[in-house]
Tab-separated table of C-alpha atoms in Angstrom:
chain	number	residue	atom	x	y	z
U	1	ARG	CA	94.220	53.404	84.406
U	2	LYS	CA	90.599	54.651	83.799
U	3	PRO	CA	88.669	56.000	86.183
U	4	CYS	CA	85.494	54.468	87.388
U	5	LYS	CA	81.895	55.421	85.609
U	6	ALA	CA	80.980	56.939	88.795
U	7	PHE	CA	83.991	59.239	89.719
U	8	ARG	CA	83.665	60.935	86.102
U	9	MET	CA	79.730	61.463	87.126
U	10	GLN	CA	81.310	63.931	89.559
U	11	GLN	CA	84.205	65.573	88.157
U	12	ARG	CA	83.019	68.712	87.287
U	13	VAL	CA	83.810	70.944	83.844
U	14	THR	CA	84.410	74.553	84.240
U	15	SER	CA	85.211	77.125	81.434
U	16	ARG	CA	88.059	80.228	80.753
U	17	SER	CA	84.700	82.365	80.676
U	18	VAL	CA	83.534	84.900	83.366
U	19	SER	CA	79.556	85.589	83.247
U	20	VAL	CA	78.403	88.534	84.146
U	21	GLY	CA	77.035	87.400	87.990
U	22	GLU	CA	80.560	86.363	88.339
U	23	TRP	CA	82.217	89.487	87.547
U	24	TRP	CA	79.749	91.290	89.910
U	25	GLY	CA	81.063	88.670	92.283
U	26	HIS	CA	84.540	90.015	92.248
U	27	VAL	CA	83.012	94.038	91.750
U	28	GLU	CA	81.189	92.742	95.808
U	29	ALA	CA	84.836	91.105	96.832
U	30	ARG	CA	86.495	93.852	95.957
U	31	CYS	CA	84.559	96.687	97.603
U	32	ALA	CA	84.267	94.009	100.930
U	33	TRP	CA	80.692	92.960	99.927
U	34	LYS	CA	79.250	90.018	101.554
U	35	ARG	CA	82.290	88.737	102.558
U	36	GLY	CA	82.551	84.919	102.751
U	37	GLU	CA	80.733	84.317	100.130
U	38	HIS	CA	82.651	84.009	97.244
U	39	THR	CA	84.123	80.389	97.049
U	40	VAL	CA	83.432	78.162	94.769
U	41	GLU	CA	82.854	73.836	95.355
U	42	PRO	CA	86.298	72.298	96.446
U	43	GLY	CA	87.017	69.643	94.668
U	44	LEU	CA	88.685	68.472	90.967
U	45	TYR	CA	87.311	70.495	87.923
U	46	ALA	CA	88.038	69.551	84.461
U	47	LEU	CA	89.231	72.232	81.977
U	48	PRO	CA	88.555	71.638	78.398
U	49	ASP	CA	91.431	73.037	75.391
U	50	GLY	CA	89.292	75.774	73.014
U	51	LYS	CA	87.963	73.039	70.261
U	52	GLY	CA	86.373	71.186	73.048
U	53	ARG	CA	88.730	67.919	74.311
U	54	MET	CA	88.798	67.403	77.337
U	55	PRO	CA	91.925	66.721	79.511
U	56	ALA	CA	93.318	63.432	79.252
U	57	SER	CA	95.327	60.819	81.805
U	58	LYS	CA	98.666	63.332	80.974
U	59	SER	CA	97.123	67.202	81.152
U	60	PRO	CA	98.922	69.043	83.605
U	61	VAL	CA	96.622	69.400	86.795
U	62	LEU	CA	96.801	72.785	88.662
U	63	VAL	CA	96.205	73.148	92.749
U	64	THR	CA	94.064	76.866	93.645
U	65	ALA	CA	92.099	77.823	96.208
U	66	ASN	CA	88.200	77.664	96.914
U	67	TYR	CA	88.469	81.539	96.896
U	68	GLN	CA	86.482	82.510	93.766
U	69	LEU	CA	88.591	85.352	92.407
U	70	SER	CA	91.619	83.140	92.476
U	71	PHE	CA	89.843	80.233	91.134
U	72	ASP	CA	88.255	83.099	87.728
U	73	GLU	CA	91.967	84.076	86.891
U	74	LEU	CA	93.475	80.683	86.801
U	75	ARG	CA	91.136	79.053	84.633
U	76	ARG	CA	90.952	82.514	82.381
U	77	ASN	CA	94.671	82.539	82.283
U	78	ILE	CA	94.725	79.601	81.327
U	79	PRO	CA	95.438	78.880	77.085
U	80	LEU	CA	93.737	78.005	74.818
U	81	SER	CA	95.571	74.914	73.518
U	82	ALA	CA	95.946	73.257	76.795
U	83	ALA	CA	93.958	70.882	78.358
U	84	CYS	CA	93.685	70.687	82.028
U	85	TYR	CA	93.196	69.796	86.219
U	86	ILE	CA	92.545	72.525	88.144
U	87	LEU	CA	92.317	70.738	91.787
U	88	VAL	CA	90.194	72.961	94.196
U	89	LEU	CA	91.248	72.908	97.695
U	90	ASP	CA	88.683	73.838	100.451
U	91	THR	CA	89.974	77.121	101.782
U	92	ASP	CA	86.721	78.641	103.426
U	93	GLY	CA	86.763	80.760	100.654
U	94	VAL	CA	90.514	83.036	101.236
U	95	ASN	CA	92.403	82.894	99.074
U	96	VAL	CA	96.479	81.118	98.896
U	97	TRP	CA	98.588	82.948	100.203
U	98	CYS	CA	96.013	84.017	103.426
U	99	ALA	CA	94.950	80.093	104.144
U	100	ALA	CA	98.033	79.106	103.179
U	101	SER	CA	99.709	80.393	106.911
U	102	LYS	CA	95.679	79.316	107.932
U	103	GLY	CA	96.605	76.196	108.294
U	104	THR	CA	93.447	75.486	105.449
U	105	PHE	CA	95.825	75.705	101.859
U	106	GLY	CA	98.676	73.045	103.401
U	107	THR	CA	99.626	69.605	102.949
U	108	GLU	CA	96.502	67.902	105.443
U	109	GLU	CA	94.112	68.853	103.490
U	110	LEU	CA	96.367	68.802	99.143
U	111	ILE	CA	96.104	65.118	100.562
U	112	ARG	CA	92.624	64.351	101.190
U	113	LYS	CA	91.772	66.610	97.903
U	114	ILE	CA	93.994	63.697	96.086
U	115	GLU	CA	92.394	60.928	97.702
U	116	GLN	CA	88.670	62.215	98.123
U	117	CYS	CA	89.216	62.812	93.950
U	118	HIS	CA	91.246	59.200	93.262
U	119	LEU	CA	93.257	61.950	91.496
U	120	ALA	CA	96.104	58.603	91.056
U	121	ASP	CA	93.351	57.467	88.855
U	122	VAL	CA	92.403	60.123	86.425
U	123	VAL	CA	95.863	60.873	85.428
U	124	SER	CA	99.039	59.127	85.093
U	125	HIS	CA	102.015	61.279	86.228
U	126	ARG	CA	102.199	62.239	89.604
U	127	THR	CA	102.936	65.484	89.073
U	128	LEU	CA	100.783	68.913	90.786
U	129	ILE	CA	101.716	72.061	89.942
U	130	LEU	CA	101.419	74.762	92.747
U	131	PRO	CA	100.888	78.406	93.112
U	132	GLN	CA	104.639	78.575	94.803
U	133	LEU	CA	102.778	81.550	97.442
U	134	GLY	CA	101.144	78.237	99.174
U	135	ALA	CA	104.884	77.062	100.251
U	136	THR	CA	103.248	79.019	103.436
U	137	GLY	CA	101.284	75.835	104.719
U	138	VAL	CA	102.109	73.272	102.068
U	139	ARG	CA	105.469	70.642	102.745
U	140	ALA	CA	105.958	69.316	99.230
U	141	LEU	CA	108.713	66.370	100.288
U	142	GLU	CA	105.443	65.285	102.709
U	143	ILE	CA	103.024	65.187	100.199
U	144	ALA	CA	105.086	63.037	97.997
U	145	ARG	CA	105.792	60.981	101.054
U	146	ARG	CA	102.115	59.724	101.393
U	147	THR	CA	100.318	60.476	98.078
U	148	GLY	CA	103.520	59.429	95.735
U	149	PHE	CA	102.181	62.901	94.379
U	150	ASN	CA	105.174	64.879	93.616
U	151	VAL	CA	104.902	69.382	94.154
U	152	GLU	CA	106.599	71.356	91.106
U	153	TRP	CA	106.194	75.801	92.503
U	154	GLY	CA	104.545	77.622	89.755
U	155	PRO	CA	105.115	80.875	89.828
U	156	VAL	CA	103.758	83.837	91.910
U	157	ARG	CA	101.594	85.618	89.064
U	158	ALA	CA	98.271	83.507	87.083
U	159	SER	CA	99.370	85.599	83.692
U	160	ASP	CA	102.807	83.661	84.237
U	161	VAL	CA	101.263	79.729	83.894
U	162	PRO	CA	101.117	79.626	80.732
U	163	HIS	CA	105.272	79.709	80.793
U	164	VAL	CA	104.509	76.926	83.053
U	165	LEU	CA	102.752	74.690	80.926
U	166	ALA	CA	104.384	75.374	78.159
U	167	GLY	CA	107.038	73.583	79.953
U	168	ARG	CA	109.499	76.070	80.460
U	169	GLU	CA	111.633	76.961	84.021
U	170	VAL	CA	109.561	79.263	85.811
U	171	THR	CA	112.506	82.606	85.527
U	172	PRO	CA	113.511	84.412	89.212
U	173	ALA	CA	111.424	87.233	87.802
U	174	MET	CA	108.551	85.406	88.716
U	175	ARG	CA	109.131	83.968	91.161
U	176	ARG	CA	109.129	87.464	93.575
U	177	ALA	CA	106.312	89.313	94.788
U	178	THR	CA	105.717	92.452	93.670
U	179	PHE	CA	103.745	95.400	94.527
U	180	PRO	CA	102.854	97.093	90.918
U	181	LEU	CA	100.575	99.925	90.738
U	182	ILE	CA	97.504	98.088	89.571
U	183	ASP	CA	97.170	95.694	92.266
U	184	ARG	CA	98.005	98.560	94.882
U	185	LEU	CA	95.208	100.830	92.909
U	186	VAL	CA	92.568	97.700	93.495
U	187	LEU	CA	93.633	97.531	97.491
U	188	ILE	CA	92.275	100.992	97.926
U	189	PRO	CA	88.288	100.589	97.648
U	190	VAL	CA	88.230	97.887	100.243
U	191	GLU	CA	90.540	100.338	102.606
U	192	LEU	CA	87.947	102.723	102.095
U	193	VAL	CA	85.294	100.380	103.207
U	194	ASN	CA	86.983	99.194	106.369
U	195	CYS	CA	87.969	102.281	107.820
U	196	PHE	CA	84.132	104.107	106.549
U	197	THR	CA	81.993	103.515	110.050
U	198	TRP	CA	85.231	105.181	112.731
U	199	THR	CA	85.595	107.859	109.779
U	200	GLY	CA	82.384	108.723	109.601
U	201	THR	CA	81.665	108.865	113.267
U	202	LEU	CA	84.934	110.952	113.870
U	203	ALA	CA	83.837	112.681	111.617
U	204	PHE	CA	80.621	113.574	113.526
U	205	ILE	CA	82.591	114.573	116.735
U	206	PHE	CA	84.414	116.843	114.912
U	207	LEU	CA	81.865	118.380	113.339
U	208	MET	CA	79.657	119.123	116.534
U	209	THR	CA	82.978	119.808	118.090
U	210	GLY	CA	85.156	122.211	115.257
U	211	GLY	CA	82.805	122.926	112.581
U	212	PHE	CA	83.153	122.071	108.785
U	213	PRO	CA	86.907	122.613	108.344
U	214	ALA	CA	87.357	120.082	111.039
U	215	ALA	CA	85.111	117.145	109.654
U	216	LEU	CA	86.755	118.079	106.660
U	217	SER	CA	89.884	117.285	108.372
U	218	VAL	CA	89.731	113.262	109.213
U	219	LEU	CA	88.219	113.115	105.403
U	220	VAL	CA	91.781	114.484	104.236
U	221	ALA	CA	93.793	112.076	106.742
U	222	VAL	CA	91.511	109.577	105.457
U	223	LEU	CA	91.754	110.330	101.628
U	224	ALA	CA	95.755	110.807	102.495
U	225	GLY	CA	96.305	107.264	103.774
U	226	ASN	CA	94.220	105.122	101.791
U	227	VAL	CA	94.692	106.724	98.454
U	228	ILE	CA	97.547	108.884	97.936
U	229	PHE	CA	99.718	106.998	99.917
U	230	PRO	CA	99.020	103.160	98.193
U	231	VAL	CA	99.681	105.452	94.453
U	232	PHE	CA	102.964	106.975	95.639
U	233	PHE	CA	103.595	103.657	98.042
U	234	PRO	CA	107.698	104.036	96.419
U	235	LEU	CA	108.307	107.219	96.644
U	236	PHE	CA	107.733	107.851	99.965
U	237	PRO	CA	110.760	107.800	101.943
U	238	PHE	CA	112.354	105.826	105.875
U	239	ARG	CA	111.492	102.470	106.264
U	240	TYR	CA	109.108	102.722	109.203
U	241	TYR	CA	104.718	102.572	107.438
U	242	SER	CA	103.982	104.931	110.443
U	243	VAL	CA	107.019	107.731	109.218
U	244	LYS	CA	106.149	108.113	106.097
U	245	GLY	CA	102.587	108.398	107.231
U	246	LEU	CA	103.162	110.987	109.482
U	247	PHE	CA	105.556	112.366	107.391
U	248	LEU	CA	102.832	112.107	103.813
U	249	GLY	CA	99.588	113.806	107.173
U	250	THR	CA	102.421	116.763	107.088
U	251	ILE	CA	102.401	117.640	103.851
U	252	THR	CA	98.554	116.864	103.210
U	253	MET	CA	97.857	119.146	106.258
U	254	MET	CA	99.781	121.699	104.876
U	255	LEU	CA	98.480	121.913	100.703
U	256	PHE	CA	94.809	122.276	103.514
U	257	TYR	CA	95.677	125.102	104.418
U	258	LEU	CA	97.379	126.668	101.650
U	259	CYS	CA	93.711	125.785	100.360
U	260	GLN	CA	92.473	128.328	103.548
U	261	TYR	CA	95.008	130.902	103.063
U	262	SER	CA	94.821	131.297	99.492
U	263	GLY	CA	91.005	131.938	100.144
U	264	THR	CA	90.094	129.576	96.918
U	265	GLY	CA	89.464	126.323	99.673
U	266	VAL	CA	86.720	125.091	100.664
U	267	ILE	CA	86.807	126.934	104.314
U	268	ALA	CA	87.777	130.060	103.223
U	269	GLY	CA	85.371	133.237	104.930
U	270	ALA	CA	84.407	131.080	107.615
U	271	PRO	CA	84.847	132.508	111.416
U	272	HIS	CA	87.778	132.983	113.067
U	273	TRP	CA	86.868	130.828	115.796
U	274	VAL	CA	86.152	127.754	113.655
U	275	VAL	CA	89.186	128.936	111.153
U	276	GLY	CA	90.914	128.329	114.775
U	277	CYS	CA	89.807	125.311	116.217
U	278	SER	CA	90.020	123.484	112.258
U	279	ARG	CA	93.920	124.631	112.503
U	280	LEU	CA	93.669	122.794	115.546
U	281	LEU	CA	92.185	120.296	115.127
U	282	ALA	CA	93.555	118.623	111.812
U	283	LEU	CA	97.280	119.918	112.876
U	284	LEU	CA	96.535	117.075	116.149
U	285	SER	CA	94.685	114.779	113.419
U	286	VAL	CA	95.466	114.362	110.060
U	287	PRO	CA	99.433	113.266	110.453
U	288	LEU	CA	98.703	111.133	113.574
U	289	ILE	CA	94.948	109.566	110.869
U	290	SER	CA	97.621	109.392	108.390
U	291	ALA	CA	100.162	107.493	110.194
U	292	ILE	CA	98.058	105.131	111.674
U	293	ILE	CA	96.373	103.864	107.940
U	294	THR	CA	99.787	103.475	106.831
U	295	LEU	CA	101.126	101.706	109.501
U	296	SER	CA	97.760	99.152	108.935
U	297	TRP	CA	98.360	98.486	105.204
U	298	THR	CA	102.106	96.869	106.394
U	299	GLY	CA	99.841	93.694	106.497
U	300	CYS	CA	98.506	94.657	102.623
U	301	THR	CA	102.803	94.287	100.976
U	302	PRO	CA	104.591	91.500	100.410
U	303	PHE	CA	107.697	93.335	102.212
U	304	ALA	CA	106.731	94.315	106.075
U	305	SER	CA	108.369	91.166	107.929
U	306	LYS	CA	107.202	89.999	111.400
U	307	SER	CA	109.901	91.455	113.306
U	308	ALA	CA	110.194	94.852	111.395
U	309	THR	CA	106.786	95.148	112.572
U	310	THR	CA	106.719	94.468	115.693
U	311	ARG	CA	109.633	96.532	115.838
U	312	GLU	CA	107.340	100.069	114.410
U	313	SER	CA	104.253	98.568	116.814
U	314	LEU	CA	106.212	98.737	119.509
U	315	MET	CA	107.549	102.044	119.123
U	316	TRP	CA	104.146	103.410	119.469
U	317	LEU	CA	103.101	101.735	122.283
U	318	SER	CA	105.593	102.269	124.277
U	319	VAL	CA	103.701	105.573	125.384
U	320	ALA	CA	101.688	102.974	127.088
U	321	PRO	CA	103.872	100.678	129.221
U	322	PRO	CA	101.432	97.888	130.310
U	323	LEU	CA	100.384	97.365	125.937
U	324	LYS	CA	104.233	97.108	125.214
U	325	ALA	CA	105.260	94.523	128.243
U	326	ARG	CA	101.801	92.650	126.333
U	327	ALA	CA	103.057	92.603	122.950
U	328	ARG	CA	106.224	91.418	124.016
U	329	LYS	CA	104.971	88.218	125.287
U	330	TYR	CA	103.591	86.879	121.991
U	331	PHE	CA	106.070	88.578	119.538
U	332	SER	CA	110.094	88.993	119.349
U	333	PRO	CA	111.093	92.249	117.148
U	334	ASP	CA	114.456	91.012	116.882
U	335	GLU	CA	114.588	89.265	112.736
U	336	SER	CA	115.395	85.296	113.403
U	337	LEU	CA	115.763	84.146	110.028
U	338	ALA	CA	118.780	82.090	109.651
U	339	LEU	CA	120.847	79.402	107.186
U	340	CYS	CA	123.082	76.561	108.715
U	341	ALA	CA	125.426	76.388	106.164
U	342	ASP	CA	127.018	72.881	107.336
U	343	ARG	CA	123.375	71.180	106.869
U	344	CYS	CA	122.778	72.543	103.865
U	345	VAL	CA	123.180	69.766	100.829
U	346	GLY	CA	122.360	72.842	97.793
U	347	CYS	CA	118.790	71.528	96.910
U	348	GLY	CA	117.956	74.463	96.081
U	349	MET	CA	114.019	73.897	97.344
U	350	CYS	CA	114.979	78.421	99.160
U	351	THR	CA	115.429	79.572	96.636
U	352	HIS	CA	112.017	77.551	94.649
U	353	VAL	CA	109.829	79.687	97.159
U	354	CYS	CA	111.219	82.280	98.459
U	355	PRO	CA	108.955	84.942	96.987
U	356	GLN	CA	111.963	88.103	98.067
U	357	GLY	CA	114.490	85.711	95.937
U	358	VAL	CA	116.547	85.881	99.988
U	359	PHE	CA	118.606	83.156	99.230
U	360	VAL	CA	121.213	82.624	96.011
U	361	ALA	CA	122.435	79.748	94.536
U	362	GLU	CA	126.647	79.017	95.221
U	363	GLY	CA	127.807	76.084	94.058
U	364	ARG	CA	126.432	73.641	95.596
U	365	LYS	CA	125.489	75.840	98.917
U	366	VAL	CA	122.328	78.731	99.578
U	367	LYS	CA	123.597	81.291	101.078
U	368	LEU	CA	121.319	84.197	102.322
U	369	GLY	CA	121.924	86.885	99.448
U	370	ALA	CA	119.280	89.242	100.657
U	371	ARG	CA	118.917	88.755	104.175
U	372	GLN	CA	117.101	92.556	104.904
U	373	ARG	CA	114.337	91.462	102.169
U	374	CYS	CA	113.558	88.888	103.854
U	375	MET	CA	109.716	88.522	104.916
U	376	GLU	CA	109.422	85.125	107.348
U	377	CYS	CA	106.517	83.653	106.065
U	378	GLY	CA	108.524	80.960	106.466
U	379	ALA	CA	107.729	79.192	103.083
U	380	CYS	CA	111.584	77.727	102.882
U	381	ALA	CA	111.313	76.547	106.595
U	382	MET	CA	108.050	74.804	105.964
U	383	ASN	CA	109.819	72.681	102.669
U	384	CYS	CA	113.652	72.712	103.907
U	385	PRO	CA	114.251	68.898	103.189
U	386	VAL	CA	116.988	68.995	105.880
U	387	SER	CA	116.418	71.452	108.167
U	388	ALA	CA	118.808	74.244	107.560
U	389	VAL	CA	116.409	76.984	107.173
U	390	THR	CA	114.623	78.855	111.007
U	391	VAL	CA	112.649	81.695	110.773
U	392	ASP	CA	110.134	81.921	113.536
U	393	ALA	CA	107.811	82.926	111.173
U	394	GLY	CA	104.996	85.107	110.761
U	395	VAL	CA	102.909	88.081	109.540
U	396	GLY	CA	104.027	91.186	109.530
U	397	CYS	CA	100.875	93.544	110.239
U	398	ALA	CA	100.516	96.273	112.362
U	399	ILE	CA	96.918	95.471	113.454
U	400	GLY	CA	97.137	92.509	114.643
U	401	VAL	CA	99.901	93.405	116.772
U	402	TRP	CA	97.498	96.129	118.584
U	403	ARG	CA	95.000	93.524	119.133
U	404	ALA	CA	97.957	91.055	120.541
U	405	ALA	CA	98.509	94.035	123.277
U	406	THR	CA	95.168	95.551	123.580
U	407	GLY	CA	93.913	91.622	123.967
U	408	ALA	CA	91.025	92.862	121.399
U	409	GLY	CA	89.211	89.261	121.008
U	410	GLY	CA	90.285	88.393	124.279
U	411	ASP	CA	93.833	86.358	124.839
U	412	CYS	CA	94.159	85.116	121.458
U	413	CYS	CA	96.933	87.603	119.749
U	414	GLY	CA	95.570	85.515	116.712
U	415	GLY	CA	98.184	82.409	116.965
U	416	GLU	CA	96.813	78.879	115.601
U	417	CYS	CA	98.065	76.833	118.368
U	418	SER	CA	95.049	74.783	119.609
U	419	GLY	CA	96.804	75.138	123.202
U	420	LYS	CA	101.186	74.499	121.582
U	421	GLN	CA	103.738	77.003	123.357
U	422	THR	CA	104.423	80.023	121.038
U	423	SER	CA	108.499	80.445	120.806
U	424	ARG	CA	107.683	83.560	124.009
U	425	GLY	CA	107.245	81.110	126.316
U	426	SER	CA	103.370	80.721	126.578
U	427	SER	CA	100.312	79.778	124.935
U	428	PRO	CA	97.671	82.914	123.771
U	429	CYS	CA	95.021	81.342	123.497
U	430	GLY	CA	95.343	79.527	127.334
U	431	GLY	CA	95.452	76.440	126.241
U	432	LYS	CA	92.590	77.362	123.774
U	433	GLN	CA	91.878	76.227	120.436
U	434	SER	CA	92.167	78.938	118.664
U	435	CYS	CA	89.741	81.356	117.895
U	436	CYS	CA	91.359	82.208	114.106
U	437	ALA	CA	91.156	79.026	113.330
U	438	SER	CA	87.521	78.822	113.146
U	439	GLY	CA	87.867	81.513	111.277
U	440	SER	CA	87.066	84.080	113.594
U	441	SER	CA	88.544	88.055	113.352
U	442	CYS	CA	89.004	88.454	116.170
U	443	CYS	CA	92.754	89.255	116.204
U	444	GLY	CA	92.834	91.272	112.520
U	445	SER	CA	92.176	89.497	110.627
U	446	GLU	CA	88.847	88.913	107.607
U	447	PRO	CA	87.162	86.496	105.341
U	448	CYS	CA	88.399	87.505	101.835
U	449	CYS	CA	87.948	90.508	100.270
U	450	GLY	CA	89.113	91.143	96.884
U	451	GLY	CA	92.044	91.905	94.746
U	452	SER	CA	93.926	92.582	91.602
U	453	SER	CA	93.359	90.470	88.303
U	454	GLY	CA	97.251	90.453	87.847
U	455	ALA	CA	97.718	88.785	90.551
U	456	ALA	CA	94.607	86.294	91.478
U	457	GLN	CA	95.800	83.413	91.429
U	458	PHE	CA	99.277	84.331	93.067
U	459	GLY	CA	98.633	87.575	94.535
U	460	THR	CA	100.408	89.033	96.744
U	461	CYS	CA	98.628	89.957	99.940
U	462	GLY	CA	99.828	90.598	103.515
U	463	LEU	CA	102.693	89.045	104.892
U	464	LEU	CA	101.410	85.826	105.926
U	465	GLY	CA	102.551	83.159	108.608
U	466	GLN	CA	103.680	79.193	108.434
U	467	PRO	CA	101.546	77.525	111.071
U	468	GLY	CA	102.717	73.863	112.669
U	469	ALA	CA	103.955	72.219	115.288
U	470	THR	CA	107.282	73.646	115.639
U	471	THR	CA	106.472	77.896	114.815
U	472	PRO	CA	104.677	80.918	116.568
U	473	PRO	CA	101.209	82.042	116.561
U	474	VAL	CA	100.003	83.013	112.797
U	475	LEU	CA	98.464	86.831	112.615
U	476	ARG	CA	96.425	87.503	109.841
U	477	PRO	CA	95.906	90.946	108.405
U	478	ARG	CA	92.906	92.787	108.539
U	479	THR	CA	92.668	92.973	104.853
U	480	CYS	CA	95.048	89.738	104.829
U	481	CYS	CA	92.675	88.618	101.492
U	482	SER	CA	92.599	92.395	100.012
U	483	GLN	CA	94.933	90.259	96.973
U	484	PRO	CA	92.729	87.086	95.887
U	485	GLN	CA	95.844	84.371	96.676
């Protein structure tokens, strides 16, 4: 069947090229400027092939978010030999992985767009290629039951999309969410901008109380946590992020003082009282500030799980028992991933949606091959057809745990609860609609702010939980959108 003429006129035509204005928008997004404005209009887009031929009824349909960087990275990586459709969901300008945890890149939104765009009349096949990281919010079986469209989970990164369009299978390596150097580097501008205000304030206070050397120690600590740490992230020992930061801060502080003692540093020749004051302030501030900054990176990496981050945060909150008790009200430090072997039917869906390769096929069953890598994102439990997998899904973001403990932004802890009971037994929003459901940043989340060109379609931002009536509150990282998807 052919779509009616009126609907054909509604289809938008896009290209693979990125204009100068769009490129500058990428720069703004990666520097946290004009947050929330880097969007594209939701709907169905037609992408011609290299010869200008429009997609036909048998052309593939790829799904993405209406975040500008995600959309641009996807269309830029589609080969010239392929003409296809791009179905853009309305995610409020948030990348796929973050939007999936929020519920905007979810089952209901996908069904709504399929119906609004009359997709069944546009294409003759019934297959949608979705980004794998969208599995946190999309239930594939529900999509098939209600629309007749089957979900095919694509790779994590947009650069691997040509492999899928060529008809080849997605390899296990393409399904792993990694954190290479380029992805870490593009986060640095966002993180520096995010800490600009408090860094300037603290540096000014230190300047008034301890002189220039003390103020400089604050800048050194910030650069250590936001520049040196991401660059050398895989090389740091220790499991806890904050301990990595303390280690880095201590090394940085020692180098800072070596410059002073050698007489070649910027503080050489300063009065003795200034030097003494700066040494004391730096001794206390550099390792501590570095530890706090590196702990906030738990919301930017694809490795930290909710339970592990909660354990680490509770360790530091032990100095304030009331805050620790409040945090434990909403978050459990216990690992929750469980697989019921008796229920498992060996469909392998969990192996397709898991971004860390936790599940391993063994005969006609699946087993937990690397439990320690589990991010507790909830994609496996969301898409298991027989509920053989259970997990207390959530986000591994320390900022969210802290804000829940201190009650920042009111009683909301980041969950899209709308009155639902959490796994800890109470509704953190007091039965009201979650402030985060409306896009508020009360719980540590921010609108989408940047990312790497290599990960823009299926990128590696923070650790996001699974929305839904049976899940605990979902926390989104402070810079959850530091990666375009």
